[in-house]
Coordinates of C-alpha atoms in Angstrom, one line a residue:
Chain A
M1 CA 130.2 74.5 120.7
K2 CA 127.4 74.3 118.8
W3 CA 127.0 78.4 119.7
Q4 CA 130.7 78.9 118.6
K5 CA 129.9 77.8 115.0
F6 CA 126.6 79.8 114.7
V7 CA 127.8 82.6 116.1
K8 CA 131.0 82.5 113.3
F9 CA 128.5 81.8 110.3
F10 CA 126.6 84.7 111.6
F11 CA 128.8 87.3 111.8
T12 CA 132.1 86.2 111.0
Y13 CA 131.2 85.1 107.2
K14 CA 128.7 87.1 107.1
G15 CA 125.6 85.9 107.6
Y16 CA 123.7 87.9 109.2
I17 CA 123.6 90.3 106.5
E18 CA 120.8 87.3 104.4
V19 CA 118.8 87.2 107.0
L20 CA 118.5 90.6 106.7
D21 CA 117.9 90.2 103.6
G22 CA 115.2 87.6 103.7
L23 CA 113.6 89.5 106.6
K24 CA 113.0 92.2 103.9
S25 CA 112.3 89.8 101.3
T26 CA 109.5 87.6 103.8
L27 CA 108.5 91.3 105.3
I28 CA 107.1 92.6 101.4
I29 CA 105.6 89.5 100.7
A30 CA 103.3 89.5 103.3
F31 CA 102.4 93.1 103.5
L32 CA 102.1 93.6 99.5
G33 CA 100.9 90.6 99.7
L34 CA 97.9 91.6 101.8
I35 CA 96.8 94.7 100.3
I36 CA 96.6 93.1 96.8
G37 CA 94.8 90.7 98.9
I38 CA 92.4 93.1 100.6
V39 CA 91.6 95.0 97.3
I40 CA 90.9 92.4 94.9
G41 CA 88.8 90.5 98.4
T42 CA 86.8 94.1 98.3
I43 CA 86.1 94.2 94.6
I44 CA 84.9 90.8 95.1
A45 CA 82.8 90.4 97.9
S46 CA 80.9 93.8 97.0
I47 CA 80.1 92.5 93.9
K48 CA 79.3 89.1 95.6
I49 CA 76.2 91.2 97.5
I50 CA 74.7 92.5 95.1
P51 CA 71.5 92.0 95.6
Y52 CA 69.7 92.1 91.6
K53 CA 72.6 92.1 90.3
N54 CA 72.1 92.6 86.3
F55 CA 74.1 90.3 83.6
F56 CA 77.3 91.8 83.2
Q57 CA 77.6 91.6 87.4
K58 CA 76.9 87.9 87.1
V59 CA 78.9 87.5 84.5
L60 CA 81.7 89.0 87.3
A61 CA 80.0 87.6 90.3
S62 CA 81.3 83.8 88.5
I63 CA 84.7 85.0 87.8
G64 CA 85.0 85.7 91.4
D65 CA 83.5 82.6 92.1
F66 CA 85.8 80.7 89.9
Y67 CA 89.0 82.2 91.0
V68 CA 88.3 81.5 95.0
W69 CA 87.7 77.8 93.8
L70 CA 91.0 78.0 92.6
F71 CA 92.9 79.9 94.7
R72 CA 91.3 78.4 97.6
G73 CA 92.1 74.9 96.1
T74 CA 95.7 74.4 95.3
P75 CA 98.3 74.9 97.5
I76 CA 100.6 78.3 97.9
A77 CA 103.1 76.5 96.7
V78 CA 101.9 74.8 93.8
Q79 CA 100.8 78.3 92.6
L80 CA 104.0 80.0 92.9
L81 CA 105.3 76.7 91.0
L82 CA 102.7 76.7 88.7
I83 CA 102.9 80.3 87.7
Y84 CA 106.8 80.9 88.1
Y85 CA 107.8 77.0 86.4
V86 CA 104.9 77.5 83.9
A87 CA 102.5 79.8 83.3
L88 CA 105.1 83.3 82.7
P89 CA 107.6 80.7 80.3
L90 CA 104.2 79.7 78.7
M91 CA 103.6 82.8 77.5
G92 CA 107.1 84.2 77.6
L93 CA 107.7 86.6 79.9
K94 CA 110.2 86.9 82.1
I95 CA 109.4 89.1 85.8
P96 CA 111.7 88.9 89.0
S97 CA 110.8 86.5 91.2
M98 CA 110.3 88.9 93.8
I99 CA 107.5 90.1 92.0
V100 CA 105.9 86.8 90.7
A101 CA 105.7 86.2 94.0
V102 CA 104.2 89.6 95.5
I103 CA 101.7 88.6 92.3
T104 CA 101.2 85.0 94.0
Y105 CA 100.9 85.7 97.4
G106 CA 98.6 88.4 96.5
L107 CA 96.4 86.4 94.8
N108 CA 96.0 83.0 96.8
S109 CA 94.9 86.5 100.7
G110 CA 92.7 87.6 97.7
A111 CA 90.7 84.4 97.7
Y112 CA 90.4 83.8 101.4
V113 CA 90.2 88.0 102.1
S114 CA 87.0 88.1 99.1
E115 CA 85.5 85.6 101.9
I116 CA 86.7 87.4 105.1
M117 CA 85.1 90.9 104.0
R118 CA 81.5 89.8 102.6
S119 CA 80.6 88.0 105.9
G120 CA 82.1 91.4 107.0
L121 CA 79.9 93.3 104.5
L122 CA 77.2 91.0 105.5
S123 CA 77.7 91.8 109.2
V124 CA 76.9 94.9 109.0
D125 CA 73.4 95.9 110.1
S126 CA 71.5 96.3 106.0
G127 CA 69.7 99.3 107.8
Q128 CA 72.3 101.4 107.3
M129 CA 72.4 100.7 103.3
E130 CA 68.4 101.7 103.4
A131 CA 69.6 105.2 105.4
G132 CA 72.0 105.5 102.8
R133 CA 69.9 105.2 100.2
A134 CA 66.5 106.9 101.9
L135 CA 69.3 109.5 101.3
G136 CA 69.3 110.1 98.1
L137 CA 73.5 108.3 98.3
S138 CA 73.8 105.5 95.3
Y139 CA 75.0 102.2 96.2
G140 CA 78.1 102.4 95.7
K141 CA 78.2 105.7 97.8
S142 CA 76.1 104.1 100.2
M143 CA 78.7 100.9 100.8
F144 CA 82.5 103.1 100.3
K145 CA 81.7 106.0 102.7
I146 CA 79.1 103.9 105.5
V147 CA 79.4 100.4 104.9
I148 CA 82.1 99.2 103.8
P149 CA 84.0 101.4 106.9
Q150 CA 82.5 99.7 109.8
A151 CA 82.4 96.7 107.4
I152 CA 86.5 96.8 107.9
K153 CA 86.1 97.5 111.6
N154 CA 84.4 93.8 112.6
I155 CA 86.8 92.5 110.5
L156 CA 90.1 93.4 111.8
P157 CA 90.3 90.2 113.6
T158 CA 90.4 87.6 111.0
L159 CA 91.9 90.1 108.6
G160 CA 94.7 90.2 111.5
N161 CA 95.1 86.3 110.9
E162 CA 94.6 86.1 108.1
F163 CA 97.7 88.5 107.7
I164 CA 99.7 85.7 110.5
T165 CA 99.1 82.8 107.9
L166 CA 100.4 84.7 105.0
L167 CA 103.2 86.0 107.2
K168 CA 104.4 81.7 107.6
E169 CA 103.6 81.2 104.7
T170 CA 106.2 82.7 102.7
S171 CA 108.3 80.3 104.4
V172 CA 107.8 78.0 100.9
V173 CA 108.6 81.1 98.8
S174 CA 112.2 80.0 98.0
F175 CA 110.9 76.9 95.6
I176 CA 111.3 80.0 93.2
A177 CA 114.4 81.0 94.3
V178 CA 112.7 84.4 96.3
T179 CA 115.9 84.0 99.5
D180 CA 113.8 84.7 102.5
I181 CA 113.9 84.7 106.6
T182 CA 113.8 80.6 105.5
K183 CA 116.2 80.5 103.2
A184 CA 119.0 82.4 104.8
F185 CA 119.1 79.8 108.0
Q186 CA 118.9 76.9 105.6
S187 CA 121.7 77.9 104.0
I188 CA 123.5 79.3 107.1
A189 CA 122.2 75.4 108.7
G190 CA 123.6 73.5 105.9
G191 CA 126.1 75.3 106.1
S192 CA 127.7 75.2 109.0
Y193 CA 126.0 71.5 109.1
E194 CA 124.4 72.3 112.5
Y195 CA 121.4 72.7 112.7
V196 CA 119.6 72.7 115.6
I197 CA 120.4 76.5 116.7
P198 CA 119.7 77.6 113.5
Y199 CA 116.6 76.4 112.9
C200 CA 115.9 77.0 116.6
V201 CA 116.7 80.9 116.5
L202 CA 114.6 81.1 113.0
A203 CA 111.6 79.6 115.0
L204 CA 112.6 82.4 117.0
C205 CA 112.1 84.8 114.6
Y206 CA 108.6 84.0 112.9
L207 CA 107.3 83.6 117.0
L208 CA 108.8 87.9 117.5
L209 CA 107.7 88.8 114.0
V210 CA 103.7 86.9 114.5
S211 CA 103.7 88.4 118.0
L212 CA 104.1 92.3 117.2
V213 CA 101.6 91.9 114.0
T214 CA 98.6 90.5 117.0
V215 CA 99.7 94.0 118.9
A216 CA 99.9 96.5 116.1
V217 CA 96.3 94.7 115.3
K218 CA 95.2 95.1 119.0
L219 CA 96.4 98.5 118.7
M220 CA 94.1 99.5 115.3
E221 CA 91.1 98.0 116.5
K222 CA 91.5 99.9 119.7
R223 CA 91.6 103.0 117.2
F224 CA 88.5 101.3 115.4
R225 CA 86.3 101.1 118.1
K226 CA 85.8 104.1 119.0
S227 CA 83.2 104.3 117.9
D228 CA 81.5 101.7 120.5
R229 CA 79.9 102.5 124.0
S230 CA 83.1 100.5 125.2
C231 CA 85.9 102.8 125.3
Chain B
M1 CA 52.8 115.6 95.5
I2 CA 52.7 112.0 95.6
E3 CA 50.5 110.2 93.6
V4 CA 49.5 106.3 93.9
V5 CA 48.6 104.4 91.2
N6 CA 46.6 101.1 91.3
L7 CA 50.7 99.9 92.8
E8 CA 51.8 96.3 93.7
K9 CA 54.1 94.6 95.4
S10 CA 54.8 90.9 96.0
F11 CA 57.4 88.9 97.8
G12 CA 57.9 85.7 95.7
D13 CA 53.9 84.0 95.3
K14 CA 52.9 86.5 98.5
K15 CA 50.5 89.3 97.0
V16 CA 52.1 92.2 99.5
L17 CA 50.0 95.8 98.1
D18 CA 47.1 94.7 96.0
G19 CA 46.1 97.8 94.4
I20 CA 47.2 101.2 96.7
N21 CA 45.7 103.6 94.9
L22 CA 46.4 107.7 97.1
S23 CA 47.4 111.4 96.5
V24 CA 49.1 113.5 99.3
K25 CA 48.9 117.0 98.1
E26 CA 50.8 119.7 100.2
G27 CA 51.3 120.3 103.2
E28 CA 48.3 117.0 104.2
R29 CA 49.6 114.6 107.1
V30 CA 48.3 111.1 106.3
A31 CA 49.1 109.1 109.0
I32 CA 48.4 105.2 108.1
I33 CA 47.5 102.3 110.6
G34 CA 46.7 99.0 110.4
T35 CA 47.9 95.5 112.0
S36 CA 50.9 94.4 111.7
G37 CA 50.9 92.4 108.1
S38 CA 48.6 94.5 107.1
G39 CA 51.5 96.3 104.2
K40 CA 51.5 99.4 105.6
S41 CA 55.4 99.6 106.3
T42 CA 55.8 97.9 102.0
L43 CA 53.6 100.9 101.0
L44 CA 55.5 103.5 103.0
R45 CA 58.7 102.1 102.4
C46 CA 57.7 102.0 98.4
L47 CA 57.2 105.1 98.6
N48 CA 60.0 105.7 97.7
C49 CA 60.8 102.5 96.3
L50 CA 63.4 101.3 98.9
E51 CA 60.8 98.4 98.0
D52 CA 60.5 98.2 94.4
P53 CA 56.8 98.0 93.6
T54 CA 55.7 95.6 91.0
G55 CA 53.0 96.6 89.4
G56 CA 51.4 100.2 89.1
A57 CA 52.6 103.4 88.9
I58 CA 54.0 107.1 92.3
Y59 CA 54.4 110.0 90.4
F60 CA 55.9 111.9 92.2
G61 CA 57.6 115.7 91.5
G62 CA 56.1 114.7 87.3
E63 CA 57.6 111.8 87.1
N64 CA 56.8 108.1 88.1
I65 CA 59.4 107.3 90.5
A66 CA 58.5 103.7 90.4
D67 CA 59.9 103.3 86.5
F68 CA 63.4 101.6 86.7
K69 CA 64.7 104.1 84.4
V70 CA 64.8 107.4 86.7
D71 CA 67.2 108.4 88.6
I72 CA 65.7 107.5 91.6
N73 CA 69.0 108.7 94.3
K74 CA 67.3 112.4 92.4
H75 CA 64.2 112.1 93.8
R76 CA 65.0 110.6 97.7
R77 CA 66.7 113.4 98.3
H78 CA 63.3 115.2 98.5
I79 CA 61.9 112.5 100.1
G80 CA 62.7 112.1 104.2
M81 CA 63.0 109.1 105.9
V82 CA 62.4 108.3 109.8
F83 CA 63.0 104.7 110.4
Q84 CA 61.8 102.7 113.1
Q85 CA 65.5 101.0 114.4
F86 CA 66.9 104.8 113.7
N87 CA 69.5 104.3 111.7
L88 CA 71.9 106.3 112.4
F89 CA 75.3 106.1 110.9
N90 CA 77.8 104.3 113.6
N91 CA 81.0 105.2 112.0
K92 CA 79.9 109.2 111.9
T93 CA 79.4 111.3 114.6
V94 CA 76.4 112.6 115.1
K95 CA 77.4 115.9 113.5
N96 CA 78.9 114.2 110.4
N97 CA 75.5 111.8 110.7
I98 CA 73.4 115.1 109.5
T99 CA 76.2 116.6 108.0
M100 CA 77.4 113.9 105.7
V101 CA 75.0 113.4 103.1
P102 CA 74.1 116.8 102.3
V103 CA 78.1 117.6 101.4
I104 CA 78.7 114.5 99.5
C105 CA 75.2 115.6 97.6
G106 CA 76.6 119.3 96.9
L107 CA 80.1 118.2 95.8
E108 CA 78.5 115.8 93.2
N109 CA 76.8 118.8 91.8
Y110 CA 79.5 121.3 91.7
R111 CA 81.5 118.6 90.1
K112 CA 78.8 118.3 88.0
T113 CA 78.4 121.8 87.1
K114 CA 82.1 122.0 86.7
R115 CA 82.3 119.0 84.4
K116 CA 79.3 120.4 82.0
N117 CA 81.6 123.8 82.0
L118 CA 84.2 121.7 80.6
F119 CA 82.7 120.5 78.0
I120 CA 80.8 123.2 77.0
A121 CA 83.9 124.9 77.0
L122 CA 85.5 122.1 74.9
T123 CA 82.0 123.1 72.0
N124 CA 82.2 126.5 72.2
L125 CA 85.6 126.2 70.6
F126 CA 84.1 124.6 67.6
K127 CA 81.5 126.8 67.2
S128 CA 80.7 131.0 65.5
K129 CA 80.5 133.6 68.2
S130 CA 76.8 134.0 67.8
K131 CA 76.3 130.3 69.2
K132 CA 78.5 130.3 72.3
K133 CA 76.8 129.1 75.1
A134 CA 77.4 130.7 78.8
L135 CA 79.1 129.0 81.1
L136 CA 76.7 127.0 84.3
P137 CA 77.4 129.2 87.0
I138 CA 79.0 127.4 90.0
S139 CA 77.1 129.6 93.4
E140 CA 79.0 127.7 96.2
T141 CA 82.9 126.5 96.2
P142 CA 83.4 123.6 98.2
A143 CA 84.2 124.8 101.3
E144 CA 81.2 127.0 101.5
I145 CA 79.3 124.2 100.9
K146 CA 80.8 122.7 103.6
K147 CA 80.5 125.8 106.0
K148 CA 76.6 126.0 105.5
A149 CA 75.8 122.0 106.0
S150 CA 78.0 122.5 109.0
D151 CA 75.5 125.6 110.5
K152 CA 72.5 124.5 109.1
A153 CA 73.6 120.5 111.7
D154 CA 74.8 123.2 114.6
E155 CA 71.7 125.2 113.9
L156 CA 69.4 121.9 113.8
L157 CA 71.6 119.9 116.5
K158 CA 70.8 123.6 118.7
R159 CA 66.8 123.0 118.3
I160 CA 67.3 120.2 119.2
G161 CA 68.6 120.4 122.7
L162 CA 72.1 118.4 121.6
F163 CA 74.2 119.8 121.0
D164 CA 76.5 119.2 123.8
K165 CA 76.3 115.5 122.4
K166 CA 77.6 117.1 118.5
D167 CA 81.1 115.2 118.9
E168 CA 80.0 111.7 120.3
Y169 CA 79.0 108.9 118.1
P170 CA 75.6 107.6 118.0
S171 CA 76.2 104.3 120.5
T172 CA 75.9 106.6 123.2
L173 CA 72.6 108.3 122.6
S174 CA 69.6 106.8 124.2
G175 CA 66.8 105.7 121.8
G176 CA 64.6 109.3 121.5
Q177 CA 67.8 110.7 121.4
K178 CA 68.7 108.7 118.2
Q179 CA 65.6 109.2 116.6
R180 CA 65.5 113.0 117.1
V181 CA 69.4 113.1 115.3
A182 CA 67.1 111.3 112.6
I183 CA 64.5 113.2 112.1
V184 CA 66.9 116.4 111.7
R185 CA 69.1 114.4 109.0
A186 CA 66.1 114.2 107.5
L187 CA 65.3 117.0 107.4
A188 CA 68.5 118.7 106.9
M189 CA 67.9 118.1 103.0
N190 CA 65.1 119.5 103.1
P191 CA 62.9 117.3 102.1
K192 CA 59.3 118.1 100.3
V193 CA 57.7 115.1 102.0
M194 CA 58.5 112.9 104.9
L195 CA 58.4 109.6 106.0
F196 CA 57.8 107.9 109.1
D197 CA 57.9 104.6 109.3
E198 CA 57.1 103.6 113.0
P199 CA 59.6 106.1 114.7
T200 CA 58.2 105.3 117.8
S201 CA 57.7 102.0 118.1
A202 CA 61.3 100.7 118.9
L203 CA 61.4 103.9 121.8
D204 CA 60.9 103.4 125.7
P205 CA 57.6 104.8 126.6
E206 CA 59.2 107.4 128.5
M207 CA 61.1 108.6 125.2
V208 CA 58.1 108.7 123.1
G209 CA 56.8 111.7 124.2
E210 CA 60.6 113.7 123.0
V211 CA 60.4 112.5 119.1
L212 CA 56.1 112.8 119.5
A213 CA 56.4 115.9 120.1
L214 CA 59.1 116.9 117.3
I215 CA 57.6 115.9 115.0
K216 CA 54.7 117.6 115.9
E217 CA 56.8 120.7 115.7
V218 CA 58.3 120.0 112.1
A219 CA 53.8 119.0 111.3
N220 CA 52.9 122.5 112.7
E221 CA 55.7 124.0 109.7
G222 CA 53.3 122.9 107.7
M223 CA 56.2 119.7 106.3
T224 CA 54.1 117.6 103.8
M225 CA 54.0 114.3 105.9
V226 CA 53.2 109.9 105.2
I227 CA 53.3 108.3 108.3
V228 CA 52.8 104.5 109.8
T229 CA 52.4 104.3 113.7
H230 CA 50.3 102.4 116.5
E231 CA 50.5 105.6 118.2
M232 CA 46.7 106.2 117.8
G233 CA 46.0 109.4 119.9
F234 CA 49.3 110.8 118.4
A235 CA 47.4 109.7 114.6
R236 CA 44.5 111.4 115.4
E237 CA 46.0 115.2 116.2
V238 CA 48.5 115.3 113.6
A239 CA 47.3 113.3 110.8
T240 CA 45.0 115.5 108.2
K241 CA 43.2 111.8 106.8
V242 CA 44.5 108.4 108.3
L243 CA 43.9 105.4 106.1
F244 CA 43.6 102.2 107.4
V245 CA 45.4 99.4 106.0
D246 CA 44.5 95.5 105.8
E247 CA 46.0 92.5 104.0
G248 CA 47.7 95.1 101.5
K249 CA 44.3 97.0 100.4
I250 CA 43.1 100.8 101.4
V251 CA 40.1 99.2 103.5
E252 CA 39.0 103.1 104.9
S253 CA 40.3 106.7 104.2
A254 CA 38.6 109.1 105.9
P255 CA 40.0 112.2 108.6
P256 CA 40.7 111.7 111.5
D257 CA 37.5 113.0 113.0
E258 CA 35.4 110.7 111.3
F259 CA 37.9 108.4 111.0
F260 CA 37.7 107.2 114.6
T261 CA 34.4 108.1 115.8
N262 CA 33.0 106.6 112.7
P263 CA 33.7 104.1 111.4
K264 CA 32.6 102.5 108.4
S265 CA 34.1 99.2 107.6
E266 CA 33.2 96.3 109.9
R267 CA 37.3 95.7 110.5
L268 CA 37.6 99.3 111.1
K269 CA 35.4 99.5 113.5
E270 CA 37.1 95.3 114.7
F271 CA 40.6 96.9 114.6
L272 CA 39.6 100.0 116.4
S273 CA 37.6 98.1 119.3
K274 CA 40.7 96.6 120.2
V275 CA 43.3 99.1 120.3
L276 CA 41.6 101.8 121.5

């Protein structure tokens, strides 16, 4: 009986189209958010670990500190609401909610990734940077060619973790009227007055997504670890 | 070749180097010995400004490289350095460890020349015919730079007998092999002088011999060297001048025979009686 209701709403009333659309938004927001986060995080972490900073770098580092403090200190749902309903109207801008979501999730994950990245950069033996500098490479070149590739190898498991967190946090994106997979199942449940099966299926969907990400991260790790002895 | 004048270095309040004067001439091989914490490693690391000196001057290639305004990267390319902990790039294969920096430097120079040529061509547009400047010559294309670095790396690897390991990662090599690769990595830059920071201290006793043999071989080719070492026998054999550093000062400086058989200062006599 319950199953029949769910199947009817899912297939006959074309609920699956909404679900697939929602799945697409969820994946796009999480994936692009992570990429933006990695870019922002790498930049902030690289500035923060410069040993002797000049005035300009000190200003940049404090801006980075402030940014991390702000975005780690408030929930993502509040950030979405503030940016979409307060900040953008104040600036008189009209941006599609999907783009706002991608940017907000990117900014949010950037705050976390910057700290992950910093620990990764610190985990690389300082001799690697020294060797690069002693051979005559600049600080930036040594960083990008030698230290960052090794740091990324070290933080890959943590970065996978961050992606999983981000993927699940997208479930609140419907606050700013983006239809993600949670919202899609919510409307099926609301339409059919039948809650058990849609929400269980929703949970299974997230489990499946996270499992896929886990496998993908493991494969990537294997690929990156080929410079280690143990393989 | 290197002229150190009144060099000082302090970490916070602690003065590690206190008025070092040293001159290294072309073809000279200077060994620096001393107890741990005497400042000998710091002195060596100051020579290519891995530690920025807090006072004094270091003249290399006609410039004071202790000055912050000098482009230190340009000078470091002529100063090879070998570390105690090898510091091979872990994310690169053995061969890429050797070719990487020469290729990057070559490409950098290539792009710089191209940029300058573009600028000359632009300014030439606004000049009368007689004032036009000639374009700078571009001797090598990027492909040639890579080929040259690769050939050189092959040659160097064959020389140390590790050619068959060229595609492996440093983590699969033994300590002695790593240090030998580190030495040829420095050699691939065609340095004018090489600095060795306790090159055998992190090695198994068994592997010390192969590394010292390679250093001797390079020394016999006439390379200028500054070596910080605890191997007294090696210092005596290879060096043309031996320095004894204690508490941030050069206590004694003499040719090896005189240094080891006829030490003058009390401190050195005490040190030698303990280690020999």
